[in-house]
XYZ file of C-alpha atoms in Angstrom:
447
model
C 0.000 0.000 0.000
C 1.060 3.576 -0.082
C 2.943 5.234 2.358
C 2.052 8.678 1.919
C 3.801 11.125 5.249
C 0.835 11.408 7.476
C -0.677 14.751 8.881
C -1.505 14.719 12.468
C -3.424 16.390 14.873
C -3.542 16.868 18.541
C -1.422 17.764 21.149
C 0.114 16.149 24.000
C -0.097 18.427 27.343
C 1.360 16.008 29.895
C 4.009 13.751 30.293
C 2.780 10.450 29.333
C 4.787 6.921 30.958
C 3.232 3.595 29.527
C 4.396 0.579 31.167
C 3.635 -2.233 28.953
C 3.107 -6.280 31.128
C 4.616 -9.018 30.308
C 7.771 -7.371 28.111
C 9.356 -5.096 29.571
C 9.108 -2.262 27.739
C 8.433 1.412 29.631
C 8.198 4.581 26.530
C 7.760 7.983 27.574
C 6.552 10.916 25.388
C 7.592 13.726 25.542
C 5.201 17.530 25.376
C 4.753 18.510 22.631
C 3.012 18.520 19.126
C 2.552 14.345 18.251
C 4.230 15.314 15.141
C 7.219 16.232 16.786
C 7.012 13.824 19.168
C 10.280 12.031 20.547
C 9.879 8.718 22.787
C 12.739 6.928 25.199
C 12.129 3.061 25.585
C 14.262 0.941 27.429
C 13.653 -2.675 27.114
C 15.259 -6.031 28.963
C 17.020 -8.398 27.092
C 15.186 -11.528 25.732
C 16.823 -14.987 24.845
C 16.515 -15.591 21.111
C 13.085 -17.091 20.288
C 14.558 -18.859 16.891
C 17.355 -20.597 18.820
C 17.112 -20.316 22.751
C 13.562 -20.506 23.373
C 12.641 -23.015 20.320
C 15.513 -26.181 21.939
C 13.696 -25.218 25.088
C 10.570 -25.856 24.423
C 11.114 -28.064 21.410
C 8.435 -26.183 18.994
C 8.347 -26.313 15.729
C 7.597 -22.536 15.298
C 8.623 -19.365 17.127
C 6.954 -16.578 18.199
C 8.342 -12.934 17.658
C 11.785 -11.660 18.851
C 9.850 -8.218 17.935
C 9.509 -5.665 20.600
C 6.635 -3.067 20.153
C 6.814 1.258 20.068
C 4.238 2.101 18.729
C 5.875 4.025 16.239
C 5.501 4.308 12.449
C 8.490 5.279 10.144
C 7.682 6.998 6.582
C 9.241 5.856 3.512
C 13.113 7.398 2.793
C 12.779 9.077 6.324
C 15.917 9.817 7.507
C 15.382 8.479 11.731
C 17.963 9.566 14.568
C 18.192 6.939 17.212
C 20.199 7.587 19.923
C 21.554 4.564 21.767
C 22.036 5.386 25.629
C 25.448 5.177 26.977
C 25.827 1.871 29.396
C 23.091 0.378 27.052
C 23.457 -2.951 24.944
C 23.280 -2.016 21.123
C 19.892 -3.212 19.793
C 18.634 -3.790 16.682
C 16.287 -1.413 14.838
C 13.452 -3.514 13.218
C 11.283 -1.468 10.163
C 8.012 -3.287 9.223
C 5.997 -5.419 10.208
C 6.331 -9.276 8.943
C 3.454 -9.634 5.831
C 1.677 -6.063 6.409
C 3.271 -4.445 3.209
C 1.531 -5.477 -0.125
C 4.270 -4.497 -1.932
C 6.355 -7.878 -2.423
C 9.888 -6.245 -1.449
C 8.622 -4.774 1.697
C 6.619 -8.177 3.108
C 9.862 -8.654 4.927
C 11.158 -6.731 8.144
C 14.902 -4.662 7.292
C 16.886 -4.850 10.614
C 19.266 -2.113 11.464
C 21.899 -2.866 14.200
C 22.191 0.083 16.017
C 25.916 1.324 18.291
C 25.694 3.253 21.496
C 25.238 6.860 20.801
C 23.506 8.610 17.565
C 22.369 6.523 14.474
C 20.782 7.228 11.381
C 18.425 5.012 9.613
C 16.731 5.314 6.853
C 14.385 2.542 4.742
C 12.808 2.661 1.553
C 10.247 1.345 2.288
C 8.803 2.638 5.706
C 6.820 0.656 8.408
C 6.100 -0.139 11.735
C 9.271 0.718 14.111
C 10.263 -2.443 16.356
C 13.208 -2.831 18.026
C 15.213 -6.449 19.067
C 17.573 -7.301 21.709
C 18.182 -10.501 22.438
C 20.778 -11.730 25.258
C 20.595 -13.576 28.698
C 21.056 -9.827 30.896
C 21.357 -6.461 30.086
C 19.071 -4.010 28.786
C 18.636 -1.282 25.953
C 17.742 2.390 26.413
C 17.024 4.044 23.521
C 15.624 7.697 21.784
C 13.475 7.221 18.672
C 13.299 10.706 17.044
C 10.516 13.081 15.954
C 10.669 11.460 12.385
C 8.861 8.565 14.281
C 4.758 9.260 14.388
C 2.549 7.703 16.638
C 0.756 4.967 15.436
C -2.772 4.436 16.791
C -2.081 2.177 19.917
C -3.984 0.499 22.285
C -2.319 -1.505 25.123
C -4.323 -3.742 27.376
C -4.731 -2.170 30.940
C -3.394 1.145 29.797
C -5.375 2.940 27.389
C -8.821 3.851 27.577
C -11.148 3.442 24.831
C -12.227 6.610 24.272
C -7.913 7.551 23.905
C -8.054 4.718 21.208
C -11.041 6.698 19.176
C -9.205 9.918 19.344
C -6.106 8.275 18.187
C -7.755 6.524 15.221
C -9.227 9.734 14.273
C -5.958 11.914 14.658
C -3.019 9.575 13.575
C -3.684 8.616 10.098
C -0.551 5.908 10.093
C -0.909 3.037 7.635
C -1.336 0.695 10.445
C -2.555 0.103 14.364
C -1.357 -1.845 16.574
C -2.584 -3.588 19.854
C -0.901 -4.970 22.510
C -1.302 -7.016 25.522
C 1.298 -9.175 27.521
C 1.426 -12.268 25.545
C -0.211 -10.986 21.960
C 0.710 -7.851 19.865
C -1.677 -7.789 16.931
C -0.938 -5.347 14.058
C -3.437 -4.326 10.818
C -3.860 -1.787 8.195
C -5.521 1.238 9.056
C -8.725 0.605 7.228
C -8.772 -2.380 9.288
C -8.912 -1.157 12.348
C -11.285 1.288 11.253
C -13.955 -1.176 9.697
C -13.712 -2.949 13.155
C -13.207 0.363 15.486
C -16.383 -0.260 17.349
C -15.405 -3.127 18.970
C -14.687 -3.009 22.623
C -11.018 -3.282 22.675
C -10.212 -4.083 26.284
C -12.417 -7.280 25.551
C -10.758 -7.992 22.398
C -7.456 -8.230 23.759
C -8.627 -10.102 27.491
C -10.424 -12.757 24.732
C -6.544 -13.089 22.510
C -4.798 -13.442 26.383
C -7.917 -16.148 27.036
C -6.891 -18.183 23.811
C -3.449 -17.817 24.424
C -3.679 -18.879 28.378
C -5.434 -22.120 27.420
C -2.917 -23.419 24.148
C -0.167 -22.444 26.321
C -2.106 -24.767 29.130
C -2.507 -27.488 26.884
C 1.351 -27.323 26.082
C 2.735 -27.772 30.140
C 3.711 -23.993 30.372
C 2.909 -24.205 34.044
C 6.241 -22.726 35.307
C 6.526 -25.602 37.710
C 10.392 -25.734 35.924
C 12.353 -23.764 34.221
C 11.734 -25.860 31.206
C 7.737 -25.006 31.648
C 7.482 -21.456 31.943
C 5.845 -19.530 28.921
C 7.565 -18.191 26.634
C 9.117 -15.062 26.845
C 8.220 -13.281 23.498
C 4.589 -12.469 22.259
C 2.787 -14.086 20.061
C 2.338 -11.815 16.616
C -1.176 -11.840 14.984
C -0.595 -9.879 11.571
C -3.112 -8.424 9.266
C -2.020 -9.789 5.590
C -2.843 -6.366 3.311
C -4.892 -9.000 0.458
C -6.541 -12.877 -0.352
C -3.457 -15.742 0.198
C -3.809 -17.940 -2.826
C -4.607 -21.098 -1.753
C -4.837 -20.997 2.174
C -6.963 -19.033 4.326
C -3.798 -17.862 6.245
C -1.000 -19.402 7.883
C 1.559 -19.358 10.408
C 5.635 -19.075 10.015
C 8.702 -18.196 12.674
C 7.296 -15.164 14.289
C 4.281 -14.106 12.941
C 0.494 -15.175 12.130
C -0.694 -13.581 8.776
C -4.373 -13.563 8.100
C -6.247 -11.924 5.031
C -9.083 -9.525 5.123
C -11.737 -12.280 4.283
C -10.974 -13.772 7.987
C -10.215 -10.741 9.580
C -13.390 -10.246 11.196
C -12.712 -13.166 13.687
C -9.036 -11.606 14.231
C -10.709 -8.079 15.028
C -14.419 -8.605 16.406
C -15.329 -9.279 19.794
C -18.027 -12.285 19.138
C -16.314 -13.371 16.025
C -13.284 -14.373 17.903
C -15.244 -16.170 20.497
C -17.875 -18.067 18.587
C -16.063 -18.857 14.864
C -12.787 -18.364 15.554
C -11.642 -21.622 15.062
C -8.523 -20.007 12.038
C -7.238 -17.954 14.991
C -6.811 -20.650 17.232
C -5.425 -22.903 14.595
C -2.422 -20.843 13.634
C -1.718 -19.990 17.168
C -1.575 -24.072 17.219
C 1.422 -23.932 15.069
C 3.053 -22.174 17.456
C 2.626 -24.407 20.064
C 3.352 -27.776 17.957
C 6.439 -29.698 19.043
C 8.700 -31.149 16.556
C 9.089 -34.513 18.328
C 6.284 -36.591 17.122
C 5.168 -34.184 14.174
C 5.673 -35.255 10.870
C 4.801 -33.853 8.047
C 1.729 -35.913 7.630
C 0.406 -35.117 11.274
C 1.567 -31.010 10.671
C -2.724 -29.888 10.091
C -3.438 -32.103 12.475
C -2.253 -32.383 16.074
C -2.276 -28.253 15.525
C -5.771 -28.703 16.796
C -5.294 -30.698 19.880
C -5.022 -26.720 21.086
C -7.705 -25.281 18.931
C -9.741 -28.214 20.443
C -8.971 -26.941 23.527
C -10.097 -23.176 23.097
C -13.286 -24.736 21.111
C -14.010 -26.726 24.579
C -13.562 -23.899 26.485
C -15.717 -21.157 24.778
C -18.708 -23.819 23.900
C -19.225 -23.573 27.811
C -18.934 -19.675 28.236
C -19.731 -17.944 24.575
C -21.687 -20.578 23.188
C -19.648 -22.119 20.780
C -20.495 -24.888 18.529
C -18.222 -27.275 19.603
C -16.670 -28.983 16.355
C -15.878 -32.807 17.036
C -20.218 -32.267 17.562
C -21.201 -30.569 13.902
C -23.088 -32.787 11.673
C -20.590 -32.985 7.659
C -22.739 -31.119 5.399
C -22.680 -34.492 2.735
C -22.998 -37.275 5.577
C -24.955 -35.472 8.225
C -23.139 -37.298 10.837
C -20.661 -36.111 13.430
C -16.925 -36.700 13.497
C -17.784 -38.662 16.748
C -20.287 -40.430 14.910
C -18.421 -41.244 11.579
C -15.018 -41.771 12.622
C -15.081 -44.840 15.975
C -16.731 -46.993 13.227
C -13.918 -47.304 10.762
C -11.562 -48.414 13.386
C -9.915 -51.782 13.572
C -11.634 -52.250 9.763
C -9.569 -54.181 7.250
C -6.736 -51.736 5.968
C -7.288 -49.077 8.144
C -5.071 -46.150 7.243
C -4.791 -42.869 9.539
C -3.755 -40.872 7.068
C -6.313 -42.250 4.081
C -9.250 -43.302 6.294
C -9.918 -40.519 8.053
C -11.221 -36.899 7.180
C -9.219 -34.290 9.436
C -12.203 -33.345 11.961
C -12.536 -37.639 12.150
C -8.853 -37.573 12.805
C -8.804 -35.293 15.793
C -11.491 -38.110 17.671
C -8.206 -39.975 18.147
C -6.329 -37.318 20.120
C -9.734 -36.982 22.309
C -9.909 -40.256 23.057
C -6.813 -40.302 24.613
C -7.651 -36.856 26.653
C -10.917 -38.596 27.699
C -8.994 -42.058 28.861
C -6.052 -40.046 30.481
C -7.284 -37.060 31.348
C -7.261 -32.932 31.034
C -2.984 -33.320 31.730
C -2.398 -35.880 29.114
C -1.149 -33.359 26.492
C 0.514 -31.108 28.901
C 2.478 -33.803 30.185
C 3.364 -34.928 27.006
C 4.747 -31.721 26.422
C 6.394 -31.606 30.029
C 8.071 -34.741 28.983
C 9.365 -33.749 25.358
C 11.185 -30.530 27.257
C 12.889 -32.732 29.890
C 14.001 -35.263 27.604
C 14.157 -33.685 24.480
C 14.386 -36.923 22.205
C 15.510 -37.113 19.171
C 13.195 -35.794 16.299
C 15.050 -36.061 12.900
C 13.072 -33.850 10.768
C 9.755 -33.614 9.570
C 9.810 -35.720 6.704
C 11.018 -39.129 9.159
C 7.607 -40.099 9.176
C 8.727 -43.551 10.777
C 10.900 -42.145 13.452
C 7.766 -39.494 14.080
C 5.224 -41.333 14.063
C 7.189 -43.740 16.437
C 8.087 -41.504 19.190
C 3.885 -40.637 19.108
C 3.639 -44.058 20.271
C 5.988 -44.825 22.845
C 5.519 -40.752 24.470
C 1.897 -41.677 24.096
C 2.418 -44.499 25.710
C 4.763 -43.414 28.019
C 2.776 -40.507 29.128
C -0.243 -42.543 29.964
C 1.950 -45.169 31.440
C 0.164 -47.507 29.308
C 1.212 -49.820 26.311
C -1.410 -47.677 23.580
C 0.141 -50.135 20.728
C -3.183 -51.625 20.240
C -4.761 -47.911 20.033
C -2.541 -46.626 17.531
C -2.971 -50.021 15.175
C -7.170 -49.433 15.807
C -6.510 -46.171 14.611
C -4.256 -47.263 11.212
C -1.013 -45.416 12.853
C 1.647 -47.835 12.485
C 3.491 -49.573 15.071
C 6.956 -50.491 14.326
C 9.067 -52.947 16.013
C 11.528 -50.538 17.287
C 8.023 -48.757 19.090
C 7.265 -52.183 20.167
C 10.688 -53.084 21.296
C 10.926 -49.976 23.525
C 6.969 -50.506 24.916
C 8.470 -54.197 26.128
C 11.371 -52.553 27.958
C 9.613 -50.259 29.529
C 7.254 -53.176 31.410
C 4.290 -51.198 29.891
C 0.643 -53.467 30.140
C -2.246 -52.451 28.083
C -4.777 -49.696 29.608
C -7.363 -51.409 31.489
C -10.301 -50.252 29.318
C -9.566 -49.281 25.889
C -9.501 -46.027 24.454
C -11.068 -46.736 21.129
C -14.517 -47.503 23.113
C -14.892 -44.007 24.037
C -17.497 -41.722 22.552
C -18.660 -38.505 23.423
């Protein structure tokens, strides 16, 4: 889209301090027109997400290493940033990941910065981040008046009515929300076809999704291993249509298109049909262990499962192992137990993917609401071996015995009802491990 220099309006008579949860990052403005507005932010530094935090957790995606200001950076806009002495030299981040529509621009252009005055310029403008990432230490640093103030609203901190005024008198190419464990960030004419949404509840309903994937993957802090993770999660507005998927999820970021962005943006949307949202926040919460390629758009919604279960009870939604197929009228719940144990049974063939998730919820229902987060628990301990994702054999193998090991039961039989195969390395380890079968079997669950 174009980046045309905004104009705004309004004036700032006080001496604002914004102390943003959950990342450590305090900006103060300075009076003054918002045109010629300056802002110090100092912010702690993080261990990397793509390295540090990914063989801790043993994901298969990271979240964002990017750190919020709230700023916006015209195109071929010469910035000073002035690096605080005794700070740690950040980087300067310009753009957000997917917001630009113009192909050379989809990518952020870091900018490490030194201690004391820098210049930056980009061609291409964007939202201003900035990126430190290091065990101790922390950054303080001066973003100039060639900075403008992007419409911002931070859970806890601003008001709604702020927000309004904001929309109406920074005319930035993009918004940006923020609360501790999300930062979500759209095109303008996003946020305005969506501005009368309550925005306080918006953001509580992102930190509800979040709390309950990040649940159903251990993060209890009850180790080191098992604490959440200590970047946000980025929700990005993608400026047009994806061809061929409805929107996806990479290192870093979650891109979704305008068609779905009513359930990123809306209050009810995201409660009752958000099912997309909760899926790609899935892939960030996938562990590479027993993920092959085959199971990659599948065991992503063992956590949108999870948010579905939860907001059936309080918002009403229609929970989805429970929704008639439009051809066969029958549930996934229905449809799926009765092609078990049938003669060439084949997980990945048999199965449609809402029949295929009946499998991971009969082994929730046997073992319990801390089956998965145990799994998880155990896969960060241990970290086993994973290959990579196209070792479908080793994968799928290490489902079985963790399965197994995490229900403390031999689930051999359950993965061969099922068509998953059972090799005799999985059944070689089972034996060693003294593992008997579970005393009733999973497969004769319904719900």
């Amino acid at each position: 889209m174009p980046h045309a220099r905004p104009q705004l309006a309004g004036q700032f008579t006080r001496r604002r301090v914004l102390q943003v949860a959950g990342a450590g990052v305090a900006l103060a403005a300075v009076p003054g027109l918002a045109h010629a507005q300056t802002s110090t932010i100092t912010i702690p530094a993080l261990p990397s997400a793509r390295t540090t935090e990914l063989a801790r957790t043993q994901n298969s995606l990271s979240a964002s290493e990017l750190r919020s200001t709230g700023y916006y950076l015209p195109a071929d806009t010469a910035l000073n940033v002035v690096v605080h002495a005794g700070s740690l030299a950040p980087t300067l981040v310009i753009g957000a990941p997917d917001a630009d529509a113009r192909k050379e621009f989809k990518s952020p252009r870091a900018y490490p910065l030194q201690v004391g005055r820098n210049t930056v310029t980009d061609a291409g403008g964007g939202v201003v981040y900035l990126k430190l990432i290091g065990d101790t230490g922390q950054a303080k640093v001066s973003i100039g008046e060639q900075a403008q103030p992007m419409p911002y609203f931070v859970l806890g901190c601003t008001g709604e009515a702020e927000f309004q005024r904001q929309l109406d008198e920074r005319l930035t190419p993009y918004v940006e929300l923020l609360s501790p464990h999300a930062m979500i960030t759209v095109e303008r004419a996003s946020a305005l076809t969506y501005r009368t949404e309550n925005h306080t509840d918006l953001l509580s309903t992102y930190e509800e999704i979040i709390r309950i994937e990040d649940a159903t993957s251990g993060y209890d802090g009850s180790a080191p291993q098992h604490v959440r993770l200590a970047h946000r999660y980025h929700f990005v507005g993608y400026p047009s249509a994806i061809t061929g998927v409805g929107a996806y999820a990479t290192h870093g970021h979650m891109s979704f298109p305008p068609p779905i962005q009513d359930r990123m943006l809306t209050v009810a949307a995201l409660r009752t049909r958000g099912w997309g949202i909760y899926h790609e926040l899935g892939h960030q919460h996938q562990q590479i262990t027993y993920k092959p390629s085959s199971l990659t758009e599948v065991t992503v919604n063992v956590y949108s499962l999870a948010v579905n279960a939860v907001f059936a009870t309080k918002y009403g939604q229609q929970p989805r192992l429970h929704a008639p197929d439009a051809k066969t009228g029958l549930t996934p719940w229905q449809s799926a137990p009765g092609k078990l144990r049938s003669p060439g049974v084949n997980y990945g063939t048999t199965f449609d993917p809402y029949e295929k998730l009946v499998m991971f919820e009969q082994l929730r229902l046997a073992f319990g609401d801390t089956f998965w987060p145990n799994l998880h628990k155990l896969v960060r301990v241990e970290r086993p071996y994973a290959s990579d994702y196209t070792d479908e054999v080793l994968r799928l193998r290490n489902l079985v015995v963790l399965s197994s090991r995490t229900a403390g039961h031999d689930l051999s039989d359950f993965f061969r009802a099922w068509g998953v195969p059972v090799d005799a390395e999985a059944t070689a380890q089972l034996t060693a491990l003294h593992l008997t079968p579970p005393p009733t079997d999973p497969t004769t669950i319904r719900q």
